[in-house]
Short mmCIF file of C-alpha atoms in Angstrom, two decimals:
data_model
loop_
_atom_site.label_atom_id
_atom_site.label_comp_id
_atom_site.label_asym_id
_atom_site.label_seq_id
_atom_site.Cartn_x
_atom_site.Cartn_y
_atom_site.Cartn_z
CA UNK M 64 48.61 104.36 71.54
CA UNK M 65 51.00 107.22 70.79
CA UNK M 66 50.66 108.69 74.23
CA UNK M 67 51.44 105.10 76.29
CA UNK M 68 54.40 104.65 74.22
CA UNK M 69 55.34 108.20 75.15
CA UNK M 70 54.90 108.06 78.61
CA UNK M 71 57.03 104.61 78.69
CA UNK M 72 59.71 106.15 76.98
CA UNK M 73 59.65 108.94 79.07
CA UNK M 74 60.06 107.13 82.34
CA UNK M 75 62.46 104.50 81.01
CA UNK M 76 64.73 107.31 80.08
CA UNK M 77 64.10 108.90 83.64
CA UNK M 78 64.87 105.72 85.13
CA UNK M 79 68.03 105.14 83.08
CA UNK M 80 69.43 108.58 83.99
CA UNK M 81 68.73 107.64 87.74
CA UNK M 82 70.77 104.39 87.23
CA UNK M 83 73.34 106.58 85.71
CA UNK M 84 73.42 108.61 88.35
CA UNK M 85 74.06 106.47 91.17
CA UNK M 86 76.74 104.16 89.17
CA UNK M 87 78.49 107.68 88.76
CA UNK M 88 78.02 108.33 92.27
CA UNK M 89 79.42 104.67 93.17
CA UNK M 90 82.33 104.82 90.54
CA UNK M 91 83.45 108.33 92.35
CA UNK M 92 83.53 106.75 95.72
CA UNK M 93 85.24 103.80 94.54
CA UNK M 94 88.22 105.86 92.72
CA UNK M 95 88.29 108.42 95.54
CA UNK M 96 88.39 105.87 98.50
CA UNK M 97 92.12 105.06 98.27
CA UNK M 98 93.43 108.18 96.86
CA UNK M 99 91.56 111.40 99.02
CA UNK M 100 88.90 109.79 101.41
CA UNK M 101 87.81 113.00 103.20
CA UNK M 102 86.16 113.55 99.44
CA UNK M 103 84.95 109.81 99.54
CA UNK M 104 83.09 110.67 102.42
CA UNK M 105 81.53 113.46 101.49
CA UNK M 106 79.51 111.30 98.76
CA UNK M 107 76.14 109.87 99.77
CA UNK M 108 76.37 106.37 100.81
CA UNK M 109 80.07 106.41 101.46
CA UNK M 110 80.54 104.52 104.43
CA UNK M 111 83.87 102.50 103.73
CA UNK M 112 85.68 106.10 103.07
CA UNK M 113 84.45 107.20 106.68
CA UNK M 114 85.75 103.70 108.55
CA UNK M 115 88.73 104.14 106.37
CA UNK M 116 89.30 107.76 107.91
CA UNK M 117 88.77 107.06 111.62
CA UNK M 118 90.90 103.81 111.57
CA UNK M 119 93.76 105.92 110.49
CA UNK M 120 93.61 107.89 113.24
CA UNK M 121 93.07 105.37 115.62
CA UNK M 122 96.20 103.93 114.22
CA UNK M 123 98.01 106.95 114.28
CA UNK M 124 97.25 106.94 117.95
CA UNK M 125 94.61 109.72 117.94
CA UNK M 126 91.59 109.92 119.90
CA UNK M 127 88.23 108.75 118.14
CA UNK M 128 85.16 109.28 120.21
CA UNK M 129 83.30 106.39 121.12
CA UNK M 130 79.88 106.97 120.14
CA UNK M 131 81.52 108.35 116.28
CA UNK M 132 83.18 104.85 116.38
CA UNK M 133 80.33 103.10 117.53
CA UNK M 134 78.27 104.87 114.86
CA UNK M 135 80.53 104.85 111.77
CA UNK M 136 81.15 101.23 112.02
CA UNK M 137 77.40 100.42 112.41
CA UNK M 138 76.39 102.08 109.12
CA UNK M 139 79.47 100.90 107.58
CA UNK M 140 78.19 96.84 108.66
CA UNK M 141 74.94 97.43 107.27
CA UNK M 142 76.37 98.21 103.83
CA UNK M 143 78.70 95.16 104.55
CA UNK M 144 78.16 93.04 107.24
CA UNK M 145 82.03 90.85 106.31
CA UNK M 146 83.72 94.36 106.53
CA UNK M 147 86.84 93.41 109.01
CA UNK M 148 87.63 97.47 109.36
CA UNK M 149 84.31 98.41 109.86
CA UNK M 150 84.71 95.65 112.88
CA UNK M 151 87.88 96.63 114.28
CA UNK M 152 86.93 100.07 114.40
CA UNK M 153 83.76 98.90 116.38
CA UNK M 154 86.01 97.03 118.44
CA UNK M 155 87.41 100.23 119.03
CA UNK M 156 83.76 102.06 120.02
CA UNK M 157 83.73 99.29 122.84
CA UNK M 158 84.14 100.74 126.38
CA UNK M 159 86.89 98.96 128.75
CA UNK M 160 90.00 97.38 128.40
CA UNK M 161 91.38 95.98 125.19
CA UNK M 162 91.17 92.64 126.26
CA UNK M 163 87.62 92.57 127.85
CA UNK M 164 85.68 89.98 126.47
CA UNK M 165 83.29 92.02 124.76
CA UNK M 166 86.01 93.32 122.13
CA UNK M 167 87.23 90.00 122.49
CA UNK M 168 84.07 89.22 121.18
CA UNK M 169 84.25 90.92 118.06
CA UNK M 170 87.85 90.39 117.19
CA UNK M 171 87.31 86.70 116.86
CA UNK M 172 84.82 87.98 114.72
CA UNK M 173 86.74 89.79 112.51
CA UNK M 174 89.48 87.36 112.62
CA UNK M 175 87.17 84.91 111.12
CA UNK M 176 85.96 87.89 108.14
CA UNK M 177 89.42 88.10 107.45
CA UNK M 178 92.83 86.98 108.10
CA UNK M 179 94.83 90.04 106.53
CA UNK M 180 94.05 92.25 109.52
CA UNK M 181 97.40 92.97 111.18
CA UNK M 182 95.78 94.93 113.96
CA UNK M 183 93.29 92.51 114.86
CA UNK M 184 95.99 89.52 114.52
CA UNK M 185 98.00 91.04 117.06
CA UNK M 186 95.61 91.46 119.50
CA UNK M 187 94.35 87.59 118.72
CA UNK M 188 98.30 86.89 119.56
CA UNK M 189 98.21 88.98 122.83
CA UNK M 190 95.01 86.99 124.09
CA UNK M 191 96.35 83.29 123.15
CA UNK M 192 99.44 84.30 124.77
CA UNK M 193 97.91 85.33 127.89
CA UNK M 194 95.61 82.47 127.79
CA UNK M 195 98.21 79.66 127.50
CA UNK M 196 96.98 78.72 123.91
CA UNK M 197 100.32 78.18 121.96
CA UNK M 198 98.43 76.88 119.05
CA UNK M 199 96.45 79.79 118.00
CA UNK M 200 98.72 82.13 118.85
CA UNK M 201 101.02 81.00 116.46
CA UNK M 202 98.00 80.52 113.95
CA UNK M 203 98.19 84.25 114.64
CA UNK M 204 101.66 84.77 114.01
CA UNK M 205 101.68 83.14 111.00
CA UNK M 206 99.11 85.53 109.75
CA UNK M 207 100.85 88.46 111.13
CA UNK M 208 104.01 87.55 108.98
CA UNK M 209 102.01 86.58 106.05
CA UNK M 210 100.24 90.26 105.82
CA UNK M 211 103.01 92.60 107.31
CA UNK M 212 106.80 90.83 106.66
CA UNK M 213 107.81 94.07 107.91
CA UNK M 214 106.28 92.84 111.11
CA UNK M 215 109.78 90.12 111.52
CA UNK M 216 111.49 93.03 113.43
CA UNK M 217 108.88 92.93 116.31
CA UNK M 218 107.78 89.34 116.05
CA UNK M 219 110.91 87.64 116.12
CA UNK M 220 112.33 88.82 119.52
CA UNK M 221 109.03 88.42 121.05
CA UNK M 222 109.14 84.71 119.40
CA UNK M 223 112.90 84.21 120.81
CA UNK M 224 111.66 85.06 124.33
CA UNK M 225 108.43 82.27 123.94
CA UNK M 226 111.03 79.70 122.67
CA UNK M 227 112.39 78.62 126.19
CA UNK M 228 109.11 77.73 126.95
CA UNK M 229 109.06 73.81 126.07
CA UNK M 230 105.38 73.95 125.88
CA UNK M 231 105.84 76.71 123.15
CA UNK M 232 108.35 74.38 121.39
CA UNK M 233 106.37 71.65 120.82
CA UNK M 234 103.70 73.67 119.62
CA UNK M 235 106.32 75.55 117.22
CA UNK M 236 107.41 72.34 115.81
#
């Protein structure tokens, strides 16, 4: 009887120390995320830090490859399939222009994960306005303000130029 107990003890310890391990592992990526991703990423399992890296460059205007795009935000969506980043920046992996309907597609996606996605809100905007849909782009507009108030200096003159549309108006009020 002295050796079962033994061995349980043995591998409930072992599996306790694995548990340990991976919450450590989990609790690093979690603090390093926000403050020095590059680390993040180097963790096992890290895929937020590495969607988190390449939409910054996108967003700082630099070139992402596709297929890394395409990649990243795949393994990022299987961790968390609501992940509105990990969508953008497959939006981004998309081939064609930023309208076509397959990033189209997945915008409206991630517009429905999330409303606090400037990016993704703006691009929402761009397509109602093109389409003639006064509605939802100022459901998008709304947002836009909501998440970036800084936004006001861009939105408002391109909101002054909509206004002597009396379509637009009516919608507005």
């Amino acid at each position: 009887e002295a050796v079962p107990r033994l061995l349980i003890t043995t591998i409930s310890a072992l599996a306790a120390l694995g548990l340990g391990a991976i919450s450590m592992v989990a609790a690093a990526g979690n603090a390093l995320r926000n403050r020095t991703p590059v680390a993040a990423a180097s963790l096992p399992g890290e895929t937020q830090a590495d969607v988190d890296i390449l939409n910054a460059l996108l967003l700082a205007g630099k070139k992402v490859p596709v297929a890394q795009a395409r990649a990243t935000a795949r393994a990022a969506l299987r961790d968390d399939p609501l992940n509105s980043g990990a969508l953008r920046l497959l939006m981004s992996g998309i081939e064609g222009e930023k309208l076509s309907p397959a990033k189209l597609q997945v915008a409206n996606l991630a517009g429905r994960v999330s409303r606090r996605d400037g990016v993704i809100r703006l691009l929402l905007f761009e397509q109602a306005a093109r389409t003639n849909q006064p509605t939802e782009a100022l459901d998008n507009i709304d947002a836009i303000l909501r998440v970036t108030p800084e936004s006001q200096t861009k939105m408002f003159p391109v909101l002054k130029s909509l206004l002597v549309d009396p379509d637009f108006r009516k919608h507005l009020s």
